[in-house]
Coordinates of C-alpha atoms and ligand atoms in Angstrom, one line a residue:
M1 CA 79.6 12.8 28.5
T2 CA 78.4 11.1 31.6
A3 CA 75.1 9.2 31.7
R4 CA 73.8 11.9 33.9
E5 CA 74.6 14.6 31.4
K6 CA 73.1 12.5 28.7
L7 CA 70.0 12.2 30.8
A8 CA 69.8 16.0 31.3
D9 CA 70.3 16.5 27.5
A10 CA 67.6 14.0 26.6
M11 CA 65.2 15.7 29.0
F12 CA 66.0 19.2 27.7
P13 CA 67.3 18.8 24.2
D14 CA 66.5 22.5 23.4
V15 CA 68.1 24.0 26.4
A16 CA 71.6 25.4 25.6
L17 CA 71.9 28.2 28.1
T18 CA 73.2 27.8 31.6
P19 CA 72.2 29.5 34.9
E20 CA 75.2 31.9 34.6
H21 CA 73.5 33.5 31.6
F22 CA 70.6 34.5 33.8
E23 CA 72.8 35.5 36.6
N24 CA 74.4 38.0 34.2
I25 CA 71.3 39.4 32.6
Y26 CA 69.6 39.9 36.0
P27 CA 72.5 41.3 38.1
P28 CA 72.1 42.3 41.7
R29 CA 70.2 45.5 42.0
Q30 CA 72.0 48.8 42.6
L31 CA 70.2 49.9 45.6
K32 CA 71.4 51.6 48.8
E33 CA 72.5 49.5 51.8
G34 CA 69.6 48.1 53.6
A35 CA 67.1 48.7 50.8
R36 CA 64.4 46.0 50.7
V37 CA 63.1 44.4 47.6
T38 CA 59.6 43.0 48.2
R39 CA 56.9 41.6 45.9
L40 CA 53.3 40.6 45.6
A41 CA 53.0 37.4 43.7
P42 CA 49.4 36.5 43.4
S43 CA 47.7 33.9 41.2
P44 CA 45.2 35.5 38.8
T45 CA 42.2 34.1 40.7
G46 CA 40.1 37.1 39.9
Y47 CA 39.4 39.3 42.8
L48 CA 41.3 41.3 45.3
H49 CA 40.9 39.7 48.7
L50 CA 41.2 42.1 51.7
G51 CA 44.1 39.9 52.9
V52 CA 46.0 40.4 49.6
L53 CA 45.5 44.1 49.7
Y54 CA 46.8 44.0 53.3
S55 CA 49.8 42.0 52.3
A56 CA 50.5 44.3 49.3
M57 CA 50.3 47.3 51.7
V58 CA 52.8 45.7 54.1
N59 CA 55.2 44.8 51.2
K60 CA 55.0 48.3 49.8
L61 CA 55.6 49.9 53.2
T62 CA 58.6 47.7 53.8
A63 CA 60.1 48.7 50.5
D64 CA 59.2 52.4 50.7
T65 CA 60.5 52.9 54.2
S66 CA 63.9 51.3 53.3
G67 CA 64.5 53.1 50.0
G68 CA 63.8 49.8 48.3
L69 CA 61.4 48.6 45.7
F70 CA 58.0 46.7 45.5
Y71 CA 57.2 44.7 42.4
F72 CA 54.3 42.6 41.1
R73 CA 54.8 39.1 39.7
L74 CA 52.0 37.0 38.3
E75 CA 52.1 33.4 39.4
D76 CA 49.9 31.9 36.7
T77 CA 51.3 28.3 36.5
D78 CA 48.1 26.8 37.7
S79 CA 45.7 27.3 34.8
K80 CA 42.9 25.5 36.6
R81 CA 42.7 28.4 39.1
E82 CA 43.0 31.1 36.5
V83 CA 40.1 33.5 36.0
E84 CA 39.9 35.5 32.8
G85 CA 40.9 39.1 33.6
G86 CA 41.8 38.1 37.2
A87 CA 45.2 39.8 37.2
E88 CA 43.7 43.0 35.8
D89 CA 41.1 43.0 38.6
I90 CA 43.8 42.7 41.2
L91 CA 45.9 45.4 39.7
R92 CA 43.0 47.7 39.3
G93 CA 42.2 47.2 43.0
L94 CA 45.8 47.9 44.0
N95 CA 45.9 51.0 41.9
A96 CA 42.6 52.3 43.3
Y97 CA 44.0 51.9 46.8
G98 CA 47.3 53.6 46.0
I99 CA 49.3 50.4 46.5
T100 CA 50.8 50.6 43.1
P101 CA 53.9 48.5 42.4
E102 CA 56.9 50.2 40.9
E103 CA 58.0 47.2 38.8
G104 CA 56.5 44.2 37.1
F105 CA 52.8 44.7 36.4
V106 CA 52.1 48.2 37.6
A107 CA 48.6 48.6 36.2
P108 CA 46.4 46.5 33.9
G109 CA 48.4 45.8 30.7
E110 CA 51.3 47.9 31.9
V111 CA 54.7 46.2 32.7
R112 CA 57.8 48.0 33.8
G113 CA 61.3 46.9 34.8
G114 CA 64.4 45.0 33.7
Y115 CA 63.9 41.8 35.7
G116 CA 61.0 40.3 33.7
P117 CA 59.1 38.7 32.2
Y118 CA 57.0 39.1 35.3
R119 CA 54.4 36.4 34.3
Q120 CA 55.5 32.9 35.2
S121 CA 53.9 31.4 32.1
E122 CA 56.4 33.4 30.0
R123 CA 59.4 32.1 32.0
A124 CA 59.3 28.4 31.0
A125 CA 62.7 28.7 29.2
I126 CA 64.3 30.1 32.4
Y127 CA 63.0 27.4 34.6
H128 CA 64.1 24.7 32.2
V129 CA 67.7 25.9 32.3
Y130 CA 67.7 25.6 36.1
V131 CA 66.1 22.2 36.1
K132 CA 68.4 20.9 33.5
S133 CA 71.4 22.1 35.6
L134 CA 69.9 20.3 38.7
V135 CA 69.5 17.1 36.7
A136 CA 73.0 17.3 35.4
Q137 CA 74.3 17.6 39.0
G138 CA 72.1 14.7 40.2
L139 CA 70.0 17.1 42.3
A140 CA 66.8 16.4 40.4
Y141 CA 65.5 13.4 38.5
P142 CA 62.6 12.3 36.3
C143 CA 59.8 10.4 38.0
F144 CA 57.7 8.1 35.8
C145 CA 55.3 6.9 38.5
T146 CA 51.8 6.6 37.3
E147 CA 48.7 7.7 39.3
E148 CA 48.1 4.0 40.1
E149 CA 51.6 3.6 41.5
R150 CA 51.2 6.7 43.5
Q151 CA 47.9 5.5 44.9
A152 CA 49.4 2.1 45.8
A153 CA 52.3 4.0 47.7
R154 CA 49.8 6.1 49.6
E155 CA 47.9 2.9 50.7
R156 CA 51.1 1.4 51.9
Q157 CA 51.9 4.6 53.8
E158 CA 48.5 4.6 55.4
A159 CA 48.8 0.9 56.4
A160 CA 52.2 1.6 57.9
K161 CA 50.8 4.8 59.6
A162 CA 53.5 6.7 57.7
R163 CA 53.3 10.2 56.4
T164 CA 52.0 10.4 52.8
G165 CA 54.3 12.0 50.2
Y166 CA 57.1 11.1 47.9
Y167 CA 60.2 10.5 50.1
G168 CA 62.6 7.9 51.3
E169 CA 61.7 4.4 50.5
Y170 CA 58.4 5.5 48.9
A171 CA 60.4 7.6 46.3
L172 CA 60.5 4.8 43.8
C173 CA 62.1 6.6 40.9
R174 CA 64.8 8.2 43.1
R175 CA 66.5 4.8 43.0
L176 CA 66.6 4.5 39.2
T177 CA 70.1 4.6 37.8
D178 CA 70.9 7.4 35.3
E179 CA 71.0 4.8 32.5
E180 CA 67.6 3.4 33.5
A181 CA 66.1 6.8 33.6
L182 CA 67.7 7.8 30.3
A183 CA 66.3 4.7 28.6
R184 CA 62.8 5.5 29.8
V185 CA 63.0 9.1 28.7
E186 CA 64.3 8.0 25.3
A187 CA 61.4 5.5 25.1
G188 CA 59.0 8.5 25.3
E189 CA 57.6 7.7 28.7
S190 CA 55.8 10.6 30.4
Y191 CA 57.5 12.0 33.6
V192 CA 57.6 14.8 36.1
V193 CA 60.9 16.2 37.4
R194 CA 61.5 15.9 41.1
L195 CA 64.0 17.4 43.5
R196 CA 66.4 14.8 45.0
S197 CA 65.8 16.1 48.5
P198 CA 69.0 16.2 50.6
G199 CA 66.8 16.6 53.7
S200 CA 66.0 14.3 56.6
E201 CA 62.9 14.4 58.8
E202 CA 65.2 13.8 61.8
R203 CA 66.9 17.1 61.4
R204 CA 65.4 20.4 62.1
I205 CA 65.7 23.8 60.5
R206 CA 65.5 27.1 62.3
F207 CA 64.7 30.4 60.7
D208 CA 64.0 33.9 62.0
D209 CA 60.7 35.0 60.8
L210 CA 60.5 38.8 60.7
I211 CA 57.0 38.8 62.1
K212 CA 56.6 35.5 64.0
G213 CA 60.0 35.2 65.5
T214 CA 62.2 32.1 65.5
I215 CA 60.6 29.1 64.0
E216 CA 61.8 25.5 64.1
M217 CA 60.5 22.8 61.8
P218 CA 61.6 19.4 60.5
E219 CA 63.7 19.6 57.4
N220 CA 62.0 18.8 54.1
D221 CA 62.7 15.2 52.9
E222 CA 60.1 15.1 50.2
D223 CA 61.2 14.8 46.6
I224 CA 58.8 17.6 45.5
V225 CA 57.8 18.1 41.9
L226 CA 59.7 20.9 40.2
L227 CA 58.3 20.5 36.7
K228 CA 55.0 18.9 35.9
S229 CA 54.7 16.4 32.9
D230 CA 53.8 19.3 30.6
G231 CA 57.0 21.1 31.5
I232 CA 55.2 23.7 33.6
P233 CA 56.9 24.4 36.9
T234 CA 55.2 24.1 40.3
Y235 CA 54.7 27.2 42.4
H236 CA 57.4 26.1 44.9
F237 CA 60.1 25.8 42.2
A238 CA 59.1 28.8 40.1
H239 CA 58.9 31.2 43.0
A240 CA 62.4 30.2 44.2
V241 CA 63.9 30.9 40.7
D242 CA 61.9 34.1 40.4
D243 CA 62.6 35.5 43.8
H244 CA 66.3 34.9 43.2
L245 CA 66.5 36.3 39.7
M246 CA 64.3 39.3 40.6
R247 CA 66.6 39.9 43.5
T248 CA 64.0 39.8 46.2
T249 CA 65.3 40.4 49.6
H250 CA 62.2 40.0 51.7
V251 CA 59.3 37.6 51.2
L252 CA 56.3 38.9 53.2
R253 CA 53.3 36.7 52.5
G254 CA 50.3 35.1 54.2
D255 CA 51.2 32.7 57.0
E256 CA 49.5 29.8 55.2
W257 CA 52.9 29.5 53.6
I258 CA 54.9 28.9 56.8
A259 CA 54.6 25.1 56.3
S260 CA 56.3 25.5 53.0
V261 CA 59.4 27.3 54.3
P262 CA 61.4 24.1 54.8
K263 CA 60.8 23.2 51.1
H264 CA 61.6 26.7 50.0
L265 CA 64.8 27.1 52.0
Q266 CA 66.0 23.7 50.7
L267 CA 65.2 24.8 47.1
F268 CA 67.3 28.0 47.6
R269 CA 70.1 25.9 48.9
V270 CA 70.1 23.3 46.2
L271 CA 69.9 25.9 43.6
G272 CA 72.8 27.8 45.1
F273 CA 70.8 30.9 45.8
K274 CA 71.0 33.1 48.9
P275 CA 67.5 32.7 50.5
P276 CA 65.4 35.8 51.1
K277 CA 64.3 36.9 54.6
Y278 CA 60.8 35.7 55.4
G279 CA 58.0 37.4 57.2
H280 CA 54.7 35.6 57.5
I281 CA 51.6 37.8 57.9
S282 CA 48.8 36.7 60.1
P283 CA 45.4 36.6 58.4
I284 CA 42.7 39.1 59.1
M285 CA 40.2 37.2 61.3
K286 CA 36.5 37.5 61.9
E287 CA 34.7 36.9 65.1
E288 CA 31.6 34.8 64.9
G289 CA 29.7 33.4 67.8
G290 CA 32.7 33.9 70.1
N291 CA 35.0 32.0 67.7
K292 CA 37.7 33.5 65.6
R293 CA 38.2 32.4 62.0
K294 CA 39.9 33.6 58.9
L295 CA 37.8 36.0 56.7
S296 CA 36.3 33.7 54.2
K297 CA 35.7 34.4 50.6
R298 CA 32.6 32.3 50.7
K299 CA 31.0 33.6 53.9
D300 CA 32.1 37.2 54.3
P301 CA 31.3 39.9 51.8
E302 CA 34.0 42.0 53.4
A303 CA 36.7 39.5 52.3
A304 CA 36.5 41.0 48.8
V305 CA 37.9 44.5 48.5
H306 CA 35.1 45.2 46.1
Y307 CA 32.7 45.3 49.0
F308 CA 34.4 48.4 50.3
V309 CA 34.1 50.0 46.9
Q310 CA 30.4 49.2 46.8
Q311 CA 29.8 50.6 50.2
G312 CA 31.7 53.7 49.3
Y313 CA 34.5 53.6 51.8
P314 CA 37.2 56.0 50.5
A315 CA 40.4 54.1 49.6
D316 CA 42.2 56.2 52.2
S317 CA 39.9 55.0 54.9
V318 CA 40.5 51.3 54.1
I319 CA 44.2 51.8 54.0
E320 CA 44.2 53.8 57.3
Y321 CA 42.2 51.1 58.9
L322 CA 44.5 48.4 57.6
M323 CA 47.4 50.4 59.0
T324 CA 45.9 50.1 62.5
I325 CA 45.8 46.4 62.0
A326 CA 49.3 46.2 60.6
S327 CA 51.0 48.2 63.3
S328 CA 50.0 48.5 67.0
D329 CA 51.5 52.0 67.3
F330 CA 49.9 53.5 64.2
E331 CA 46.9 54.9 65.9
D332 CA 49.0 56.7 68.5
W333 CA 51.2 58.1 65.7
R334 CA 48.1 59.2 63.8
R335 CA 46.7 61.0 66.8
R336 CA 50.0 62.9 67.2
N337 CA 50.3 63.5 63.4
P338 CA 46.8 63.9 62.1
A339 CA 47.9 65.6 58.8
E340 CA 51.1 63.7 58.0
P341 CA 51.2 61.5 54.9
R342 CA 51.2 57.8 55.8
G343 CA 54.6 57.4 54.2
A344 CA 56.1 59.4 57.2
F345 CA 55.1 56.6 59.6
P346 CA 58.1 54.6 60.8
F347 CA 56.8 51.2 59.9
N348 CA 58.4 48.2 61.5
L349 CA 57.5 44.6 60.8
K350 CA 58.3 43.7 64.4
K351 CA 55.2 45.7 65.4
M352 CA 52.9 43.3 63.4
S353 CA 50.8 41.0 65.4
A354 CA 52.0 37.4 65.4
S355 CA 48.5 36.1 65.7
G356 CA 45.6 37.1 63.6
A357 CA 44.1 40.6 63.9
L358 CA 40.3 40.9 64.1
F359 CA 38.4 42.7 61.4
D360 CA 36.4 45.3 63.3
P361 CA 33.7 47.1 61.2
D362 CA 33.1 49.6 64.0
K363 CA 36.7 50.6 64.0
L364 CA 36.7 50.8 60.3
N365 CA 33.7 53.2 60.5
D366 CA 35.4 55.3 63.1
V367 CA 38.6 55.6 61.1
S368 CA 36.6 56.3 58.0
K369 CA 34.6 59.1 59.7
T370 CA 37.7 60.8 60.6
V371 CA 39.2 60.5 57.1
I372 CA 36.0 61.8 55.6
S373 CA 35.7 64.7 58.1
R374 CA 39.1 65.9 56.9
M375 CA 38.1 66.0 53.2
D376 CA 36.8 69.2 51.8
A377 CA 33.3 69.7 50.5
D378 CA 34.3 69.4 46.8
E379 CA 36.1 66.2 47.4
V380 CA 33.2 64.7 49.3
T381 CA 30.7 65.9 46.7
D382 CA 32.6 64.5 43.8
A383 CA 33.2 61.2 45.5
V384 CA 29.6 60.8 46.5
I385 CA 28.4 61.7 43.0
A386 CA 30.8 59.2 41.5
W387 CA 29.8 56.5 44.0
A388 CA 26.0 57.2 43.5
A389 CA 26.4 57.1 39.7
E390 CA 27.3 53.4 40.1
Y391 CA 25.5 52.2 43.2
A392 CA 22.5 54.5 43.9
P393 CA 21.0 55.8 40.7
D394 CA 18.0 57.5 42.2
F395 CA 20.1 59.4 44.6
H396 CA 22.5 60.2 41.8
R397 CA 19.6 61.9 39.9
L398 CA 18.9 64.1 42.8
L399 CA 22.5 65.1 43.3
A400 CA 23.2 65.6 39.6
R401 CA 20.3 68.0 39.2
D402 CA 22.1 70.7 41.0
R403 CA 25.7 70.2 41.9
E404 CA 25.9 73.4 43.9
Y405 CA 23.1 72.3 46.1
A406 CA 24.7 68.9 46.6
R407 CA 28.0 70.6 47.5
G408 CA 26.1 72.8 50.0
I409 CA 24.8 69.7 51.7
F410 CA 28.3 68.2 52.2
A411 CA 29.8 71.6 53.1
I412 CA 27.6 72.1 56.2
D413 CA 29.7 71.9 59.4
R414 CA 32.8 70.9 57.4
G415 CA 36.2 72.6 57.6
G416 CA 36.1 73.9 61.2
S417 CA 38.3 72.7 64.0
K418 CA 35.7 70.1 65.1
P419 CA 34.1 68.8 61.9
R420 CA 31.1 66.6 62.3
K421 CA 31.6 62.9 61.7
D422 CA 28.3 61.9 60.1
L423 CA 29.6 59.8 57.2
A424 CA 31.5 56.6 57.4
K425 CA 31.0 55.7 53.8
W426 CA 29.2 57.1 50.8
A427 CA 26.4 54.6 51.2
D428 CA 25.5 56.6 54.3
A429 CA 25.0 59.7 52.1
P430 CA 21.5 58.9 50.7
D431 CA 20.0 58.7 54.2
F432 CA 22.2 61.6 55.5
A433 CA 21.0 63.9 52.7
A434 CA 17.5 62.6 52.2
Y435 CA 15.6 65.5 53.8
F436 CA 17.3 68.1 51.6
F437 CA 15.3 66.7 48.7
D438 CA 11.5 67.0 48.6
E439 CA 11.3 63.7 46.9
A440 CA 13.0 61.9 49.8
F441 CA 11.6 64.0 52.7
D442 CA 8.7 62.2 54.4
G443 CA 7.6 65.0 56.6
A444 CA 7.0 62.8 59.7
L445 CA 6.9 64.9 62.9
C446 CA 7.8 63.0 66.0
L447 CA 7.7 65.5 68.8
P448 CA 9.5 65.0 72.1
E449 CA 7.1 63.8 74.8
H450 CA 7.1 67.0 76.8
I451 CA 6.1 69.2 73.9
A452 CA 2.3 69.5 73.3
P453 CA 1.4 69.5 69.6
A454 CA -0.6 72.8 70.0
D455 CA 2.5 74.5 71.5
A456 CA 4.7 73.2 68.7
K457 CA 2.2 74.6 66.2
A458 CA 2.2 78.0 67.9
V459 CA 6.0 78.0 67.8
L460 CA 6.1 77.3 64.1
A461 CA 3.4 79.8 63.2
A462 CA 5.2 82.5 65.2
Y463 CA 8.5 81.7 63.7
R464 CA 7.0 81.7 60.2
G465 CA 6.1 85.4 60.8
V466 CA 9.7 86.5 61.6
Y467 CA 11.7 84.0 59.5
D468 CA 14.5 85.8 57.7
P469 CA 16.6 83.6 55.4
A470 CA 19.5 86.0 55.5
Q471 CA 20.3 85.6 59.2
D472 CA 23.6 84.1 60.4
R473 CA 23.7 81.5 63.1
Q474 CA 23.7 84.0 66.0
A475 CA 20.9 86.2 64.7
W476 CA 19.0 83.0 63.9
F477 CA 19.1 81.7 67.4
Q478 CA 18.5 85.2 68.9
T479 CA 15.2 85.4 66.8
I480 CA 14.1 82.1 68.5
K481 CA 15.0 83.4 71.9
D482 CA 13.2 86.7 71.3
L483 CA 10.1 84.7 70.4
A484 CA 10.2 82.5 73.5
P485 CA 8.5 84.6 76.2
S486 CA 5.4 85.4 74.1
L487 CA 4.9 81.7 73.5
G488 CA 5.4 80.6 77.1
F489 CA 8.9 79.2 76.5
C490 CA 12.0 80.2 78.4
P491 CA 14.8 81.8 76.4
E492 CA 17.6 80.4 78.7
V493 CA 18.0 76.7 79.5
K494 CA 19.5 77.5 82.9
E495 CA 16.4 79.5 83.9
Y496 CA 14.1 76.8 82.6
K497 CA 15.8 74.2 84.7
K498 CA 15.2 76.1 87.8
D499 CA 11.4 76.1 87.1
P500 CA 10.5 73.6 84.5
D501 CA 6.8 73.7 85.4
G502 CA 6.7 77.5 84.8
Y503 CA 7.3 77.1 81.0
K504 CA 6.2 75.0 78.1
G505 CA 9.9 74.4 77.2
H506 CA 13.0 76.4 76.4
A507 CA 14.6 78.0 73.4
G508 CA 16.4 74.7 72.6
D509 CA 13.1 72.9 72.5
M510 CA 11.9 75.6 70.0
S511 CA 14.8 74.9 67.7
T512 CA 14.1 71.2 68.0
I513 CA 10.5 71.8 66.9
L514 CA 11.8 73.9 64.0
R515 CA 14.4 71.2 63.1
L516 CA 11.7 68.5 63.1
A517 CA 9.5 70.6 60.9
V518 CA 12.2 71.4 58.4
T519 CA 14.2 68.1 58.3
G520 CA 12.0 65.5 60.0
R521 CA 14.9 64.7 62.3
A522 CA 15.8 65.5 65.9
N523 CA 19.5 65.5 65.2
T524 CA 21.1 67.3 62.2
P525 CA 24.1 69.5 61.5
D526 CA 23.7 73.2 62.0
L527 CA 20.0 74.0 61.3
C528 CA 20.6 77.6 60.4
G529 CA 23.0 76.5 57.6
I530 CA 20.6 73.8 56.5
M531 CA 17.7 76.4 56.2
R532 CA 20.0 78.8 54.3
L533 CA 20.9 76.1 51.9
M534 CA 17.3 74.9 51.4
G535 CA 16.2 78.4 50.6
K536 CA 13.1 80.4 51.6
E537 CA 10.6 78.7 49.4
R538 CA 11.4 75.2 50.6
V539 CA 11.6 76.2 54.3
L540 CA 8.2 78.0 54.2
A541 CA 6.6 75.0 52.4
R542 CA 7.9 72.7 55.1
L543 CA 6.8 75.0 58.0
D544 CA 3.3 75.2 56.4
R545 CA 3.1 71.5 55.9
A546 CA 4.1 70.9 59.6
I547 CA 1.6 73.5 60.8
A548 CA -1.1 71.9 58.8
R549 CA -0.3 68.5 60.3
L550 CA -0.2 69.5 63.9
Ligands
LIG601 N1 51.3 32.6 44.3 C1 51.3 32.5 45.7 C2 49.9 32.8 46.2 O1 49.0 32.7 45.4 C3 52.3 33.4 46.3 C4 52.9 32.9 47.6 C5 54.2 33.7 47.9 O2 54.0 34.9 48.1 O3 55.3 33.1 48.0 O4 49.6 33.2 47.3

């Protein structure tokens, strides 16, 4: 046995398996030509960031549109960052937005697939086999440097205006002989395991990023840590082993990882793995005071997906909106194919913006209004009731008292070829529906300037006399027109415009007066439908109340 093999054995006395073992039990996947295997590999930091949802969506689309597979792996090697229940929160969020992985963790507490375990903290035995093999080949070594020694090296680097990091002449333990290292391991000294980097800063690497195009960077020359002193791997090392053994073909992740690509490509090479293809996703940005910055967990409520749940944006709205960010041609496609499922969209990574897309709340609202306008009354009613149960208890009490009445509210002007787009989110519903409930109706009457209160009063009194709750929309308006001449109003707008001074107003003004009396608003969906839903008693009470106030 060589000294090097002895060293590997002393460092990993319990490791008997070889990398071949894992190559055999995690064979290449049997997927059709061109199928892409993608993944989301979050740390369980406890909440679903909009950027993570976005990245998950892009990964899933890439897998789905190629007949591939999207899986979820939990990168929980950094226990300091771990939040209790954090992974479950992320999974629950993905599930709620329909971005459910097919393999790995697919839902809270539910794991599927033959390439696991999918939690890094359960894979220590696998990582150790690979590190042992690297040590035995001289491609990794134990590093015994103490924090003081590292600090002294950093000071020397600063004094020499050199890069900080463990490389070249500053990589003290790299120069230990195998015998020296063995003796220190056997003496029980604490150590981390480092890569013996074959790289040089003088050389450059090139890779084709699927989103950003060709990127050139200096090679990695740092002897990065593979295993920490407690035997837990670093993210860099663990992810390379995992992406290989889980047979990942495409790594699509946030572009904060671009700087790590030289390290990652080197790790793949040293480990003898074929590297995946990379695509680095630009972050979602926010504009503030003319400056663009990344959506921030600290400053922006909309950075957390939970915000959209609280506001009552349907999951579909958020995903449709994220699609418009992800692909410059999605909106066009959607206009041409309003009813197609999203899966039919020919998604292409090349259409993703190489710089950050701006989060645009107005756009989200527009997209969401369209999504909601296409939902049927029952869907809307159920969704609003479920949302209100959680976030608007007073409103929920009103709705729950009479579901049919609630359904009637959301059914008005829905289902036709040009549905109204009043609601962008369920949080708009309490205000939208307020006047339907006596408890929330304030009865304020703000008449247009050109209508005198006495004339408005006369219109309401006359209408009260002929009001017929059974009338359809046409008959309803005819009734108003028929009343017009006797009240000094003009039945036809066109006629009125020819001689505005000859009348007190026109039939449209009369319906506005009625609308104000019944709803308190100048702008509502179809008033005839509203009055039918409200019922005779409530309408009469409101007319009387308005008449008394004028
Ligand atoms: N665990 C890393 C993160 O928290 C994943 C990076 C990657 O996708 O490679 O973002």
